[in-house]
Coordinates of C-alpha atoms in Angstrom, one line a residue:
Chain A
X1 CA 0.0 0.0 0.0
X2 CA 1.2 3.4 -0.9
X3 CA 1.8 5.9 1.9
X4 CA -0.1 8.5 0.1
X5 CA -3.2 6.2 0.1
X6 CA -3.7 7.0 3.7
X7 CA -3.7 10.6 4.6
X8 CA -3.0 10.0 8.3
X9 CA 0.1 7.9 7.6
X10 CA 1.2 10.5 5.1
X11 CA 1.0 13.3 7.6
X12 CA 2.7 11.1 10.2
X13 CA 5.5 10.3 7.8
X14 CA 6.1 14.0 7.0
X15 CA 6.0 14.8 10.7
X16 CA 8.5 12.1 11.5
X17 CA 10.7 13.3 8.7
X18 CA 10.7 16.8 10.1
X19 CA 11.6 15.5 13.6
X20 CA 14.4 13.4 12.0
X21 CA 15.9 16.3 10.0
X22 CA 15.6 18.8 12.8
X23 CA 17.4 16.4 15.1
X24 CA 20.2 16.0 12.6
X25 CA 20.7 19.7 12.1
X26 CA 20.1 21.5 15.4
X27 CA 23.5 20.9 16.8
X28 CA 25.3 22.5 13.9
X29 CA 27.1 25.8 13.7
X30 CA 24.8 28.7 12.7
X31 CA 25.6 31.0 9.8
X32 CA 25.1 34.7 10.1
X33 CA 24.9 37.3 7.3
X34 CA 25.3 41.0 7.9
X35 CA 25.5 44.0 5.6
X36 CA 28.3 46.5 6.3
X37 CA 29.6 49.6 4.7
X38 CA 31.7 47.8 2.1
X39 CA 29.3 45.0 1.1
X40 CA 28.0 41.9 2.8
X41 CA 29.5 39.5 5.3
X42 CA 28.8 35.8 5.9
X43 CA 30.3 34.5 9.2
X44 CA 30.3 31.1 10.9
X45 CA 32.5 29.1 13.2
X46 CA 33.8 25.8 11.9
X47 CA 36.4 23.1 12.5
X48 CA 38.9 24.4 9.9
X49 CA 36.6 23.1 7.1
X50 CA 35.2 25.5 4.6
X51 CA 31.6 26.4 5.2
X52 CA 31.1 29.6 3.2
X53 CA 31.3 29.3 -0.5
X54 CA 31.3 31.5 -3.6
X55 CA 28.6 30.7 -6.0
X56 CA 29.0 33.6 -8.5
X57 CA 30.6 37.0 -8.8
X58 CA 28.2 38.5 -6.3
X59 CA 26.6 35.5 -4.6
X60 CA 27.7 33.5 -1.6
X61 CA 26.2 30.3 0.0
X62 CA 26.6 28.8 3.4
X63 CA 24.7 26.1 5.2
X64 CA 24.1 24.2 8.4
X65 CA 23.6 20.5 8.3
X66 CA 25.1 17.5 6.5
X67 CA 28.2 18.6 4.6
X68 CA 27.5 16.4 1.6
X69 CA 24.0 17.6 1.2
X70 CA 25.2 21.2 1.4
X71 CA 27.8 20.3 -1.1
X72 CA 25.2 19.0 -3.6
X73 CA 23.1 22.1 -3.2
X74 CA 26.3 24.3 -3.6
X75 CA 27.1 22.5 -6.9
X76 CA 23.6 22.8 -8.2
X77 CA 23.6 26.5 -7.5
X78 CA 27.0 27.0 -9.1
X79 CA 26.0 25.0 -12.2
X80 CA 22.8 27.1 -12.6
X81 CA 24.6 30.4 -12.1
X82 CA 27.3 29.6 -14.6
X83 CA 24.9 28.3 -17.3
X84 CA 22.8 31.5 -17.0
X85 CA 26.0 33.7 -16.9
X86 CA 27.4 32.2 -20.0
X87 CA 24.2 31.8 -22.1
X88 CA 22.8 35.2 -21.1
X89 CA 25.1 37.5 -19.2
X90 CA 26.6 38.0 -15.8
X91 CA 23.9 40.6 -15.0
X92 CA 21.2 38.0 -15.5
X93 CA 22.5 35.8 -12.7
X94 CA 20.4 36.7 -9.8
X95 CA 20.0 35.1 -6.4
X96 CA 16.2 35.2 -6.8
X97 CA 16.5 32.8 -9.8
X98 CA 18.8 30.5 -8.0
X99 CA 16.5 30.2 -5.0
X100 CA 13.1 30.3 -6.8
X101 CA 13.9 28.0 -9.6
X102 CA 16.9 26.1 -8.4
X103 CA 17.4 25.4 -4.7
X104 CA 13.9 25.9 -3.5
X105 CA 12.3 23.3 -5.8
X106 CA 15.2 20.9 -5.5
X107 CA 15.1 20.8 -1.7
X108 CA 11.3 20.6 -1.7
X109 CA 11.4 17.6 -4.1
X110 CA 13.9 15.9 -1.8
X111 CA 11.8 16.5 1.2
X112 CA 8.6 15.3 -0.4
X113 CA 10.0 12.0 -1.6
X114 CA 9.3 10.2 1.6
X115 CA 11.1 7.0 0.5
X116 CA 14.4 8.8 -0.1
X117 CA 16.8 10.7 2.1
X118 CA 16.0 14.4 2.3
X119 CA 18.5 17.2 2.2
X120 CA 19.7 17.5 5.8
X121 CA 20.5 21.2 5.3
X122 CA 19.3 24.7 5.8
X123 CA 21.1 27.2 3.7
X124 CA 21.7 31.0 3.7
X125 CA 22.6 32.9 0.5
X126 CA 23.8 36.4 0.1
X127 CA 23.8 38.8 -2.8
X128 CA 25.6 42.1 -3.2
X129 CA 24.1 44.9 -5.3
X130 CA 21.7 42.7 -7.3
X131 CA 18.5 43.7 -9.0
X132 CA 16.6 43.3 -5.7
X133 CA 18.8 45.5 -3.5
X134 CA 22.3 46.2 -2.2
X135 CA 22.4 43.6 0.6
X136 CA 19.9 40.8 0.1
X137 CA 19.8 37.4 1.8
X138 CA 17.7 34.3 1.2
X139 CA 17.3 31.5 3.6
X140 CA 16.1 28.2 2.4
X141 CA 14.8 25.7 4.9
X142 CA 15.1 21.9 4.7
X143 CA 11.6 21.6 3.3
X144 CA 12.3 24.1 0.5
X145 CA 10.5 27.0 2.0
X146 CA 12.5 30.2 1.4
X147 CA 12.5 33.7 2.8
X148 CA 14.0 36.9 1.6
X149 CA 15.8 39.2 4.0
X150 CA 17.5 42.6 3.7
X151 CA 20.5 43.9 5.5
X152 CA 20.8 40.9 7.8
X153 CA 19.8 37.2 8.1
X154 CA 20.8 34.1 9.9
X155 CA 20.2 30.4 9.8
X156 CA 20.7 28.2 12.8
X157 CA 19.8 24.7 14.0
X158 CA 16.2 25.6 14.6
X159 CA 13.8 28.3 13.4
X160 CA 13.6 29.9 16.8
X161 CA 17.4 30.4 16.6
X162 CA 17.0 32.2 13.3
X163 CA 14.4 34.6 14.8
X164 CA 16.5 35.5 17.8
X165 CA 19.7 35.9 15.8
X166 CA 18.0 38.3 13.4
X167 CA 16.5 40.2 16.2
X168 CA 20.0 40.7 17.7
X169 CA 21.1 42.1 14.3
X170 CA 18.1 44.1 13.3
X171 CA 19.0 47.3 15.1
X172 CA 22.3 47.7 13.1
X173 CA 22.8 50.3 10.4
X174 CA 24.1 47.9 7.8
X175 CA 25.2 50.7 5.4
X176 CA 27.5 52.3 7.9
X177 CA 28.9 49.4 9.9
X178 CA 32.6 48.7 9.7
X179 CA 33.7 45.2 8.8
X180 CA 35.1 44.6 12.3
X181 CA 31.9 45.8 13.9
X182 CA 29.8 43.7 11.6
X183 CA 31.9 40.7 12.5
X184 CA 31.4 41.5 16.2
X185 CA 27.6 41.7 15.8
X186 CA 27.6 38.5 13.8
X187 CA 29.6 36.7 16.5
X188 CA 27.1 37.8 19.2
X189 CA 24.2 36.6 17.1
X190 CA 26.0 33.4 16.4
X191 CA 26.4 32.7 20.1
X192 CA 22.7 33.3 20.7
X193 CA 21.8 31.0 17.8
X194 CA 24.2 28.3 19.0
X195 CA 22.8 28.4 22.5
X196 CA 19.2 28.1 21.4
X197 CA 20.1 25.3 19.0
X198 CA 21.8 23.3 21.8
X199 CA 18.9 23.6 24.2
X200 CA 17.0 20.4 25.0
X201 CA 13.7 22.1 24.9
X202 CA 13.4 25.3 22.9
X203 CA 10.6 27.4 24.2
X204 CA 7.9 27.9 21.6
X205 CA 6.3 30.8 23.5
X206 CA 7.6 34.1 22.2
X207 CA 8.1 35.7 25.6
X208 CA 9.9 32.8 27.0
X209 CA 12.1 32.6 23.9
X210 CA 12.8 36.4 24.3
X211 CA 13.9 35.8 27.8
X212 CA 16.2 32.9 26.9
X213 CA 17.8 34.9 24.2
X214 CA 18.3 37.8 26.5
X215 CA 20.0 35.7 29.1
X216 CA 22.5 34.0 26.8
X217 CA 26.0 34.6 28.1
X218 CA 27.5 35.5 24.8
X219 CA 31.1 35.8 26.0
X220 CA 31.0 32.5 27.7
X221 CA 29.4 30.7 24.7
X222 CA 32.0 32.1 22.3
X223 CA 34.9 31.4 24.7
X224 CA 33.9 27.8 24.8
X225 CA 33.3 27.6 21.1
X226 CA 36.5 29.2 20.1
X227 CA 38.5 26.5 21.9
X228 CA 37.9 24.1 19.1
X229 CA 36.3 26.1 16.4
X230 CA 37.7 28.9 14.2
X231 CA 35.9 31.9 12.8
X232 CA 35.3 31.8 9.1
X233 CA 34.3 35.1 7.5
X234 CA 33.8 35.8 3.8
X235 CA 32.7 39.0 2.2
X236 CA 31.3 40.3 -1.1
X237 CA 33.1 43.6 -1.2
X238 CA 32.3 46.4 -3.6
X239 CA 35.9 47.7 -3.6
X240 CA 37.2 44.4 -5.0
X241 CA 38.6 45.0 -8.5
X242 CA 36.9 43.2 -11.4
X243 CA 33.6 41.5 -11.5
X244 CA 34.3 39.0 -8.8
X245 CA 33.5 40.5 -5.3
X246 CA 34.4 37.4 -3.2
X247 CA 37.1 37.7 -0.6
X248 CA 38.2 35.8 2.5
X249 CA 38.4 38.0 5.5
X250 CA 41.9 37.9 7.1
X251 CA 42.2 37.0 10.8
X252 CA 43.7 40.4 11.7
X253 CA 40.7 42.3 10.2
X254 CA 38.3 40.8 12.8
X255 CA 40.8 40.4 15.6
X256 CA 39.4 43.5 17.5
X257 CA 35.9 42.0 17.3
X258 CA 37.2 38.6 18.4
X259 CA 39.4 40.0 21.2
X260 CA 36.3 40.8 23.4
X261 CA 35.2 37.2 23.4
X262 CA 38.6 35.5 23.9
X263 CA 39.9 34.1 27.2
X264 CA 43.1 35.7 28.2
Chain B
X1 CA 33.0 9.3 -10.2
X2 CA 33.0 12.7 -11.8
X3 CA 34.4 15.8 -10.1
X4 CA 32.3 18.0 -12.3
X5 CA 34.6 21.0 -12.7
X6 CA 34.5 21.0 -16.5
X7 CA 32.5 24.0 -17.8
X8 CA 32.3 22.7 -21.4
X9 CA 30.7 19.5 -20.1
X10 CA 28.1 21.6 -18.3
X11 CA 27.4 23.6 -21.5
X12 CA 27.1 20.4 -23.5
X13 CA 24.5 19.0 -21.1
X14 CA 22.3 21.9 -21.9
X15 CA 22.7 21.4 -25.6
X16 CA 25.4 23.8 -26.4
X17 CA 27.7 23.0 -29.3
X18 CA 30.9 24.8 -30.0
X19 CA 30.8 26.4 -33.5
X20 CA 33.4 24.1 -34.9
X21 CA 31.6 21.0 -33.7
X22 CA 28.3 21.8 -35.5
X23 CA 29.8 22.9 -38.7
X24 CA 29.0 19.5 -40.3
X25 CA 28.1 19.9 -43.9
X26 CA 28.5 23.7 -44.0
X27 CA 31.0 24.3 -46.8
X28 CA 32.5 27.4 -48.2
X29 CA 31.3 27.9 -51.8
X30 CA 34.6 26.8 -53.2
X31 CA 37.5 25.1 -51.6
X32 CA 39.5 27.9 -50.0
X33 CA 43.1 27.4 -49.4
X34 CA 43.9 27.1 -45.7
X35 CA 44.9 30.7 -45.1
X36 CA 44.0 31.8 -41.6
X37 CA 42.6 35.3 -41.6
X38 CA 44.5 37.2 -39.0
X39 CA 44.2 40.9 -39.8
X40 CA 45.6 42.6 -36.8
X41 CA 48.8 43.0 -34.8
X42 CA 49.3 41.6 -31.3
X43 CA 52.5 41.7 -29.4
X44 CA 53.7 40.5 -26.0
X45 CA 57.0 40.6 -24.2
X46 CA 58.4 40.2 -20.7
X47 CA 59.4 43.4 -19.1
X48 CA 60.9 44.2 -15.6
X49 CA 57.6 43.8 -13.6
X50 CA 56.0 41.0 -15.6
X51 CA 54.3 40.8 -19.0
X52 CA 53.0 43.4 -21.4
X53 CA 50.4 42.6 -24.0
X54 CA 49.3 45.1 -26.6
X55 CA 47.2 45.1 -29.7
X56 CA 45.8 47.5 -32.2
X57 CA 42.0 48.1 -32.3
X58 CA 41.1 47.8 -36.0
X59 CA 38.7 45.2 -37.2
X60 CA 38.6 44.6 -40.9
X61 CA 36.8 42.6 -43.6
X62 CA 39.0 42.3 -46.6
X63 CA 40.0 45.9 -47.4
X64 CA 37.1 47.4 -45.4
X65 CA 37.7 48.9 -42.0
X66 CA 34.7 47.7 -40.0
X67 CA 35.5 49.0 -36.6
X68 CA 38.3 50.9 -34.8
X69 CA 37.5 50.1 -31.2
X70 CA 37.8 46.4 -31.2
X71 CA 39.5 45.1 -28.0
X72 CA 41.6 42.2 -29.0
X73 CA 43.3 41.8 -25.6
X74 CA 40.7 40.0 -23.5
X75 CA 40.8 39.5 -19.8
X76 CA 40.3 35.9 -18.7
X77 CA 40.9 36.3 -15.0
X78 CA 42.8 38.5 -12.6
X79 CA 46.1 37.2 -13.8
X80 CA 45.7 36.2 -17.5
X81 CA 44.7 37.6 -20.8
X82 CA 44.1 36.1 -24.2
X83 CA 45.1 38.3 -27.2
X84 CA 43.5 37.3 -30.4
X85 CA 44.2 37.4 -34.0
X86 CA 41.9 35.6 -36.4
X87 CA 38.2 35.3 -36.5
X88 CA 36.8 37.6 -33.8
X89 CA 33.5 35.7 -33.5
X90 CA 35.2 32.4 -32.5
X91 CA 37.9 34.2 -30.6
X92 CA 35.4 36.0 -28.4
X93 CA 33.5 32.7 -27.9
X94 CA 36.6 31.0 -26.8
X95 CA 37.5 33.8 -24.4
X96 CA 34.0 33.7 -23.0
X97 CA 34.1 30.0 -22.5
X98 CA 37.6 30.1 -20.9
X99 CA 36.6 33.0 -18.6
X100 CA 33.7 31.0 -17.3
X101 CA 35.6 27.7 -17.3
X102 CA 38.4 29.1 -15.0
X103 CA 35.9 30.6 -12.5
X104 CA 33.6 27.6 -12.7
X105 CA 36.5 25.2 -11.9
X106 CA 37.6 27.3 -9.0
X107 CA 34.2 27.7 -7.5
X108 CA 33.1 24.1 -8.1
X109 CA 36.3 22.3 -7.1
X110 CA 37.4 24.9 -4.5
X111 CA 40.9 25.2 -6.0
X112 CA 42.5 27.5 -8.6
X113 CA 42.9 25.9 -12.1
X114 CA 46.6 25.3 -12.6
X115 CA 48.4 27.2 -15.3
X116 CA 49.1 24.0 -17.3
X117 CA 45.4 23.2 -17.2
X118 CA 44.5 26.6 -18.4
X119 CA 46.8 26.3 -21.3
X120 CA 45.4 22.9 -22.1
X121 CA 41.8 24.2 -22.0
X122 CA 42.7 26.8 -24.5
X123 CA 44.5 24.3 -26.7
X124 CA 41.4 22.0 -26.7
X125 CA 39.1 24.7 -27.8
X126 CA 41.4 25.6 -30.6
X127 CA 41.5 22.0 -31.7
X128 CA 37.7 21.9 -31.5
X129 CA 37.7 24.8 -33.8
X130 CA 39.7 23.0 -36.5
X131 CA 36.8 22.5 -38.9
X132 CA 36.2 26.2 -38.9
X133 CA 39.9 26.9 -39.4
X134 CA 40.1 24.4 -42.3
X135 CA 37.2 26.2 -44.0
X136 CA 39.3 29.3 -43.9
X137 CA 36.6 31.2 -42.1
X138 CA 37.2 30.8 -38.4
X139 CA 40.8 30.2 -37.4
X140 CA 41.9 31.7 -34.1
X141 CA 45.6 32.1 -33.3
X142 CA 45.8 33.5 -29.8
X143 CA 48.6 34.6 -27.4
X144 CA 48.0 33.6 -23.8
X145 CA 49.8 35.7 -21.3
X146 CA 49.8 35.3 -17.5
X147 CA 51.7 36.0 -14.3
X148 CA 52.6 32.7 -12.7
X149 CA 52.5 33.2 -9.0
X150 CA 54.2 29.9 -8.3
X151 CA 57.3 30.7 -10.4
X152 CA 56.9 34.5 -9.6
X153 CA 57.3 35.6 -13.2
X154 CA 55.3 36.5 -16.3
X155 CA 54.8 33.9 -19.0
X156 CA 53.8 34.2 -22.6
X157 CA 52.5 31.4 -24.7
X158 CA 51.6 31.4 -28.4
X159 CA 49.6 28.8 -30.4
X160 CA 49.4 27.6 -33.9
X161 CA 46.0 27.1 -35.7
X162 CA 45.9 23.5 -34.6
X163 CA 46.2 24.2 -30.9
X164 CA 49.9 23.4 -30.3
X165 CA 51.3 25.7 -27.6
X166 CA 54.7 27.1 -27.2
X167 CA 56.2 29.2 -24.5
X168 CA 58.0 32.3 -25.7
X169 CA 61.2 33.2 -23.8
X170 CA 61.2 36.9 -24.3
X171 CA 58.7 38.2 -26.9
X172 CA 56.2 37.2 -29.5
X173 CA 53.9 38.8 -32.0
X174 CA 51.1 37.5 -34.2
X175 CA 48.7 38.8 -36.8
X176 CA 49.0 40.2 -40.3
X177 CA 51.2 43.1 -39.0
X178 CA 53.6 40.8 -37.2
X179 CA 56.0 40.2 -40.1
X180 CA 56.6 43.9 -40.2
X181 CA 57.7 44.1 -36.5
X182 CA 59.1 40.6 -35.7
X183 CA 62.5 41.7 -37.0
X184 CA 62.2 45.0 -35.3
X185 CA 61.5 43.3 -32.0
X186 CA 64.5 41.0 -32.3
X187 CA 66.7 44.0 -33.3
X188 CA 65.4 46.1 -30.4
X189 CA 65.8 43.3 -27.9
X190 CA 69.3 42.5 -29.0
X191 CA 70.9 45.8 -30.0
X192 CA 68.4 48.4 -28.8
X193 CA 70.5 49.3 -25.8
X194 CA 68.0 47.8 -23.3
X195 CA 66.4 44.4 -23.4
X196 CA 62.6 44.2 -23.1
X197 CA 63.0 42.3 -19.9
X198 CA 65.0 45.2 -18.3
X199 CA 62.6 47.9 -19.3
X200 CA 60.5 49.6 -16.7
X201 CA 56.7 50.0 -17.2
X202 CA 56.9 53.3 -19.1
X203 CA 59.6 52.3 -21.4
X204 CA 57.8 48.9 -22.1
X205 CA 54.6 50.7 -22.9
X206 CA 56.4 53.3 -25.0
X207 CA 58.2 50.6 -27.1
X208 CA 54.9 48.7 -27.5
X209 CA 53.3 51.8 -28.9
X210 CA 56.3 52.4 -31.3
X211 CA 56.1 48.8 -32.5
X212 CA 52.3 48.9 -33.2
X213 CA 52.9 52.2 -35.0
X214 CA 55.5 50.4 -37.1
X215 CA 53.2 47.6 -37.9
X216 CA 50.4 49.9 -39.0
X217 CA 52.9 51.6 -41.3
X218 CA 53.2 48.4 -43.3
X219 CA 50.0 46.6 -42.7
X220 CA 46.7 48.1 -43.7
X221 CA 44.8 45.8 -41.4
X222 CA 46.6 47.2 -38.3
X223 CA 45.2 50.4 -36.9
X224 CA 47.3 53.2 -35.3
X225 CA 46.4 55.9 -32.9
X226 CA 43.2 57.3 -34.3
X227 CA 43.5 61.1 -33.9
X228 CA 40.0 62.0 -35.0
X229 CA 38.4 59.7 -32.5
X230 CA 41.2 59.7 -29.9
X231 CA 41.5 55.9 -29.7
X232 CA 44.8 54.3 -28.5
X233 CA 45.8 50.7 -28.9
X234 CA 45.0 48.5 -26.0
X235 CA 47.9 47.8 -23.7
X236 CA 47.7 45.6 -20.6
X237 CA 50.3 44.6 -18.1
X238 CA 50.2 41.6 -15.8
X239 CA 52.4 41.6 -12.7
X240 CA 52.5 40.1 -9.3
X241 CA 49.7 42.4 -8.3
X242 CA 47.5 41.3 -11.2
X243 CA 46.2 42.5 -14.5
X244 CA 46.1 46.2 -15.3
X245 CA 44.7 48.0 -18.3
X246 CA 46.7 51.1 -19.2
X247 CA 44.4 54.2 -19.1
X248 CA 44.1 56.5 -22.0
X249 CA 45.7 59.4 -20.3
X250 CA 48.8 57.4 -19.5
X251 CA 49.0 56.1 -23.0
X252 CA 48.6 59.6 -24.4
X253 CA 51.6 60.9 -22.3
X254 CA 53.8 58.0 -23.4
X255 CA 52.6 58.2 -27.0
X256 CA 53.7 61.9 -27.1
X257 CA 57.0 60.9 -25.5
X258 CA 57.8 57.8 -27.4
X259 CA 56.0 58.0 -30.8
X260 CA 55.7 61.7 -31.5
X261 CA 58.2 63.5 -29.3
X262 CA 61.5 63.6 -27.7
X263 CA 62.1 59.8 -27.5
X264 CA 60.8 59.2 -31.0
X265 CA 64.2 59.4 -32.7
X266 CA 65.9 57.0 -30.4
X267 CA 65.9 53.2 -30.2

């Protein structure tokens, strides 16, 4: 008998699938995106393994979840971007296309096929100076649902973490922030996201969640994390010569931001 | 297992065919002798900081001047250019494929394409273009110039119409105007008082302008400084800090100094 023949079993299968995926992802290292005066920054902490990737001249991708699933999505995004870029023009490569017609449907299809393994990943993409705005982000969830954000965005192990990380960042003036300050804010948001992702029971009530986020000891969380993780920061920077705006941020550029969280 | 870093493969999956591959039964009206059309002058040499590549900007069809702003020195990435003589249509297509192929490879495989691989990719495209070249309508004979950060020096490669690649030790030139200056380049380099490789940036650009002017004197398909429209040849340098296009104002100054003015009598 097919699963879809029985609505109840179908719903149950999907719910189980959600639980399974969320369980796999929630412990991961969040990814934070912030606009700053020079462009956009994607920041995460990782075990010396690359987590933020260049997709095209002005587009970055990072994810939380299973590294091979993220890798498959990354490759699909790169293929799509380069096909469009070659057959049309560089200006025709937009993040919206990649999300609406590429990643979104691909992840949704993977999620819907109950008999196959879904993508264990939530991804965050950033675009600098595209048709939709100067600092645009899209987050794509493990079920293919995507959301557009301006100025800042974040993807953590659970949706509640996203919300609280974005709240932490939302007061910033993304057009005037220095790179170092943007990195500092991103680290603070990362710590909040990490904390919430690691909680055994994430409060679903908004007030309770607010309270939890407010009480996170950011310095402590980062101090602990930095013992075995390293900061990975990548920017799309307007001042980069040529079409390609991708640049790895050097450690010394964010050293001041990092100093406040490091144990002596 | 496929690593998937090959951009041409990606294009083929979506139905793309390189012009030479789909030529099939298309035939020129009569059998043309294999004479590559290469109406232009391109030159490249090593100078003190790296490599200089220069080309005139005239595009011709037979004895007609079609265009005087053609850019025949095409950027492929931050450290390499391809200078073209031959059929512009195919040459631009090759340059576009390579530009994407280098980027695609780096992004997809998370490593820079090696210099040897870049040379090989260009060579393969020229080979794919053989049917067009044999028809006498689409040969491309490029110069590939780059700064090799591993060896910390500039490198210049030239190709024949079948895709064989050769590294040039000091200088090279191609195109219809090249016979007019090949000897001049040899002479300059050997007895000109200063070898190309010892020249500073200004002297290198000045001599490149002199050589292109010389080529245009003897080759009608090579353009020279266009006074009425104020168009200079394209001159690019590639050094340890990357590719730079020489701006019009800088070219104007050096043109006055080396071609028109005080330095014009020397060398």
